[in-house]
Each structure stands twice: as structure tokens, then as C-alpha cells.
JSON list of C-alpha atoms in Angstrom, two decimals:
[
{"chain": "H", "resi": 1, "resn": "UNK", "atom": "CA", "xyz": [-44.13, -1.35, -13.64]},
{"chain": "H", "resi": 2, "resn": "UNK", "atom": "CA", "xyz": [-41.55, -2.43, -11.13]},
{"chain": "H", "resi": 3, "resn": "UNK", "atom": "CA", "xyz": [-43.56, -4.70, -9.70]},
{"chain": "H", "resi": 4, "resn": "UNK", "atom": "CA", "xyz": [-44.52, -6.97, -12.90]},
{"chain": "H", "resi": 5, "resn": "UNK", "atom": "CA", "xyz": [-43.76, -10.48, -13.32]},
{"chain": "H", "resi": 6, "resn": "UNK", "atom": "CA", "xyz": [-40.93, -8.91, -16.27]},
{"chain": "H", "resi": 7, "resn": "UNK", "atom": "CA", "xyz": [-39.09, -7.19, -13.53]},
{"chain": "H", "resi": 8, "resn": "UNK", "atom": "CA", "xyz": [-39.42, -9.71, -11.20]},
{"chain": "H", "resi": 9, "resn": "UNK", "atom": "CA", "xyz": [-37.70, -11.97, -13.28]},
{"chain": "H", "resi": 10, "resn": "UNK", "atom": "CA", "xyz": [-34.97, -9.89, -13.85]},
{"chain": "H", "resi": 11, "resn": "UNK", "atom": "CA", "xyz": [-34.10, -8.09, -11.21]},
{"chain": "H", "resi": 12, "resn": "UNK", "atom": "CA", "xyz": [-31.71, -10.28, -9.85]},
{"chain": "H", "resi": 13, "resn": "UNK", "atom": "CA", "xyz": [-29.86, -9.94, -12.91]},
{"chain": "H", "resi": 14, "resn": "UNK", "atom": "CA", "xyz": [-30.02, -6.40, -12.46]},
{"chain": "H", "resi": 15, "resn": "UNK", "atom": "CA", "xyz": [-28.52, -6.94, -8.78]},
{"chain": "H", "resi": 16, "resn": "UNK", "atom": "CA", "xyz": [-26.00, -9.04, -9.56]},
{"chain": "H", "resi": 17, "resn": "UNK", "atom": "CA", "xyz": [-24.46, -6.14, -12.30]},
{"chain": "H", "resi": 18, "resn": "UNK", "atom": "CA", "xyz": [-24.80, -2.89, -10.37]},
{"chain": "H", "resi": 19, "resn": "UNK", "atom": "CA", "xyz": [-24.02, -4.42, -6.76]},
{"chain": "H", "resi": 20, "resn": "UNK", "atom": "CA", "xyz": [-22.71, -7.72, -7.08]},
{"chain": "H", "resi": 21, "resn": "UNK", "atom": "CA", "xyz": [-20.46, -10.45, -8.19]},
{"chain": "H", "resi": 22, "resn": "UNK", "atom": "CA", "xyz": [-20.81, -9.20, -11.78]},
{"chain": "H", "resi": 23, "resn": "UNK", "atom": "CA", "xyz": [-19.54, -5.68, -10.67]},
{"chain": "H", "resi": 24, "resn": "UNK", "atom": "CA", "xyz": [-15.56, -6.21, -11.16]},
{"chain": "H", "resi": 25, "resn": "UNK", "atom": "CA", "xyz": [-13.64, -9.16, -12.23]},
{"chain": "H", "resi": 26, "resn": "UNK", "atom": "CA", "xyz": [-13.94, -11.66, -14.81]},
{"chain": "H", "resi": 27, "resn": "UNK", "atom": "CA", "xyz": [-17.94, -12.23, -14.49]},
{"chain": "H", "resi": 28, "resn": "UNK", "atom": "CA", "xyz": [-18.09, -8.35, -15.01]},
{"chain": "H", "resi": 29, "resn": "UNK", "atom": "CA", "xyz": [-16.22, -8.76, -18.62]},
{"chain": "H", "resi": 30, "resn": "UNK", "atom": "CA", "xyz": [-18.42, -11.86, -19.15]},
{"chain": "H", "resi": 31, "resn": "UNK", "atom": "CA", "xyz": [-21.45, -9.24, -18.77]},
{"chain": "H", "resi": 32, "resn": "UNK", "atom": "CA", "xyz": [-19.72, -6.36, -20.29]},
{"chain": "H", "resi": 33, "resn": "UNK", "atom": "CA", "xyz": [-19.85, -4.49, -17.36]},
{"chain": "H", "resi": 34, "resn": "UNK", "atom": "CA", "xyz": [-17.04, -2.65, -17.37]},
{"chain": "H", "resi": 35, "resn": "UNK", "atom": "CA", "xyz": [-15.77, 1.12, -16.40]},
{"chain": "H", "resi": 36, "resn": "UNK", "atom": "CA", "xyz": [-13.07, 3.41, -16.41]},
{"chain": "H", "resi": 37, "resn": "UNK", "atom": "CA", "xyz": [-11.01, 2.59, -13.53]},
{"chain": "H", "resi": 38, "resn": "UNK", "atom": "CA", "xyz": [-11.40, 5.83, -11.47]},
{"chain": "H", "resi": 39, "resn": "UNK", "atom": "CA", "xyz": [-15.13, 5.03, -10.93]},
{"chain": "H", "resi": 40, "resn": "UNK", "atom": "CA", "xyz": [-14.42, 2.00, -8.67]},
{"chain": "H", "resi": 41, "resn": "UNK", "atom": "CA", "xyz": [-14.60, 2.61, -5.22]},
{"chain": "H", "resi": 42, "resn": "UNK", "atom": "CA", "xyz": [-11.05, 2.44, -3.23]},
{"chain": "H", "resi": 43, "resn": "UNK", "atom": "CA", "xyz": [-8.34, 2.76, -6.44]},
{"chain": "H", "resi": 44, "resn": "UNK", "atom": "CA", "xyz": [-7.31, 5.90, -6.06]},
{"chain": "H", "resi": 45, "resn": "UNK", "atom": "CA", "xyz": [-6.14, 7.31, -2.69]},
{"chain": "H", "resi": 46, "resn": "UNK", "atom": "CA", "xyz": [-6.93, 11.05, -2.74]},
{"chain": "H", "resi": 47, "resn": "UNK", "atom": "CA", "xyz": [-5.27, 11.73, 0.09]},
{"chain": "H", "resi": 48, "resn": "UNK", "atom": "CA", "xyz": [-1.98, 10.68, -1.37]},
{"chain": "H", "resi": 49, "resn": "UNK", "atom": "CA", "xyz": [-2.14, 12.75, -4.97]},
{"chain": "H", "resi": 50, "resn": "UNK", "atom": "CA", "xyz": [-0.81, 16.20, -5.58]},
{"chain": "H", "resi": 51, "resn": "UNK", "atom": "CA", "xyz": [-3.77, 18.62, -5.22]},
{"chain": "H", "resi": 52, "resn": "UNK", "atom": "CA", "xyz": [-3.80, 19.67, -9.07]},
{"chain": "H", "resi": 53, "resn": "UNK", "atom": "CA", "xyz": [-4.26, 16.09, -9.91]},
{"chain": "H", "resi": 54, "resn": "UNK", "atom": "CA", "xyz": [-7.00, 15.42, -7.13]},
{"chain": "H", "resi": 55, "resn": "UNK", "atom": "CA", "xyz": [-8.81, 18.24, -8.63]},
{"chain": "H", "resi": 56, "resn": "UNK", "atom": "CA", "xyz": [-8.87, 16.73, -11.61]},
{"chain": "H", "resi": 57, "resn": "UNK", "atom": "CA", "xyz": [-9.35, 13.01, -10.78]},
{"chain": "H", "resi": 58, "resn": "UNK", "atom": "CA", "xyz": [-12.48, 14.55, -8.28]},
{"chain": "H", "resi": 59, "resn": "UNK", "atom": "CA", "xyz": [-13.49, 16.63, -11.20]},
{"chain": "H", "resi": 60, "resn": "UNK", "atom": "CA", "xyz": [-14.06, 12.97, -13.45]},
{"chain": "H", "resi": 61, "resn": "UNK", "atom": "CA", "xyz": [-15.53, 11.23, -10.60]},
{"chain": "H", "resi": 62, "resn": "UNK", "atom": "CA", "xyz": [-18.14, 14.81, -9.55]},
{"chain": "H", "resi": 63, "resn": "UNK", "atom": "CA", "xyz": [-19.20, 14.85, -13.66]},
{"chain": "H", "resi": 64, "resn": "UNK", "atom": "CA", "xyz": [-18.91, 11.10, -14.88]},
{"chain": "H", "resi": 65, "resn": "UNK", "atom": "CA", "xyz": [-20.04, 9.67, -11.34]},
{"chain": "H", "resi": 66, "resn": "UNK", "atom": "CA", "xyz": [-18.75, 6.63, -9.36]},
{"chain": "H", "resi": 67, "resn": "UNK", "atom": "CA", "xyz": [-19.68, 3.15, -9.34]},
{"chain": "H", "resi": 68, "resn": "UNK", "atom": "CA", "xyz": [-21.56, 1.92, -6.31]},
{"chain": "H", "resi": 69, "resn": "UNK", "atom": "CA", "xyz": [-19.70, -0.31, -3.48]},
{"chain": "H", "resi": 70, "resn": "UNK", "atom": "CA", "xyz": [-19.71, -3.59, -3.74]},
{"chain": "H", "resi": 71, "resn": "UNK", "atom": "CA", "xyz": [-21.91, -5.66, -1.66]},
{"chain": "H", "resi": 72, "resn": "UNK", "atom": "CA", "xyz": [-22.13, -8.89, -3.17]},
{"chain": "H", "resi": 73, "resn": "UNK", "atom": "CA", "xyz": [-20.15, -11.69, -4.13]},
{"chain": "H", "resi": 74, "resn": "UNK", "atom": "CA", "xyz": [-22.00, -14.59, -5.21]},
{"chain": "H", "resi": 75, "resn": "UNK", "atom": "CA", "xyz": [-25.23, -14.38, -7.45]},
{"chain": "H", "resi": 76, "resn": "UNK", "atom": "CA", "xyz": [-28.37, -13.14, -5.95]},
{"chain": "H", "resi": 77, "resn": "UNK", "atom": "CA", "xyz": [-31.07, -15.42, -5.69]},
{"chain": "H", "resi": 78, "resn": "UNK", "atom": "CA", "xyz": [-33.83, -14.94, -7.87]},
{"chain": "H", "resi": 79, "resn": "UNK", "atom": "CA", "xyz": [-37.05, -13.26, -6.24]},
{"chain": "H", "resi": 80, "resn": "UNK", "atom": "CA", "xyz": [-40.08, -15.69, -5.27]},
{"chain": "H", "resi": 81, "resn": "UNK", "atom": "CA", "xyz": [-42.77, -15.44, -7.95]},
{"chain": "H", "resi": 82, "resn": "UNK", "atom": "CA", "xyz": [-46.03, -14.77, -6.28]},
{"chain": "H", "resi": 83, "resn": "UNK", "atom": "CA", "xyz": [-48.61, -16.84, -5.29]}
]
């Protein structure tokens, strides 16, 4: 199933939302992409927070989960369709 000419097609797309330039930002709203700030890697500095509000904000991140670094910032290209 991954490997079908559907997914091939796509998975760029799919790229470009969870790792990429459609991740934060305007192109994210664009894609409705959006989540709750505390997910996004580097906007909160534990080490700076009273520990009863650590506890909580690593409470939302441990049961809600975190958004995956960025590594992108301009589209990826689309994958070669085989020969």
C-alpha cells in the first residue's frame, strides 16, 4: 500500500505538512495545519518554569504528544514516478 502510484503521488504533500514548510507559519494555516502552541518544538523553556507548572505543561505534551522538528523549509519535490 505505501508503495502505490496513490501514495506516491502524495507523499510529498504528506512531507511538506508533518516536516516541512507547511508545519508553522502562514502555509500551515493555508493547509489547516495547525496546533496548540505547547506542541511546537522550542516555545516553552522548561528549564525556566516553576516546577508545578512544568509538571503540568510536561503532563500536556507526555498525553497529547509533540509536533515533530522541523526540517524543511521549502516544498519537497515530488517523488519520481517509476519507470
Amino acid at each position: 500500500a505505501l508503495e502505490s502510484d496513490l501514495v506516491s503521488e502524495q507523499l510529498h504533500e504528506w512531507i511538506d505538512l508533518i516536516f516541512g514548510f507547511k508545519q508553522k507559519g502562514r502555509a500551515a494555516e493555508e493547509a489547516l495545519n495547525m496546533f496548540y502552541y505547547l506542541t511546537y518544538e522550542g516555545n516553552v523553556d522548561l528549564d525556566h518554569l516553576d516546577p508545578p507548572l512544568r509538571a503540568a505543561i510536561e503532563a500536556q505534551i507526555q498525553f497529547f504528544g509533540q509536533t515533530p522538528a522541523q526540517l524543511l523549509t521549502r516544498p519537497h519535490p515530488k517523488r519520481r514516478a517509476r519507470s
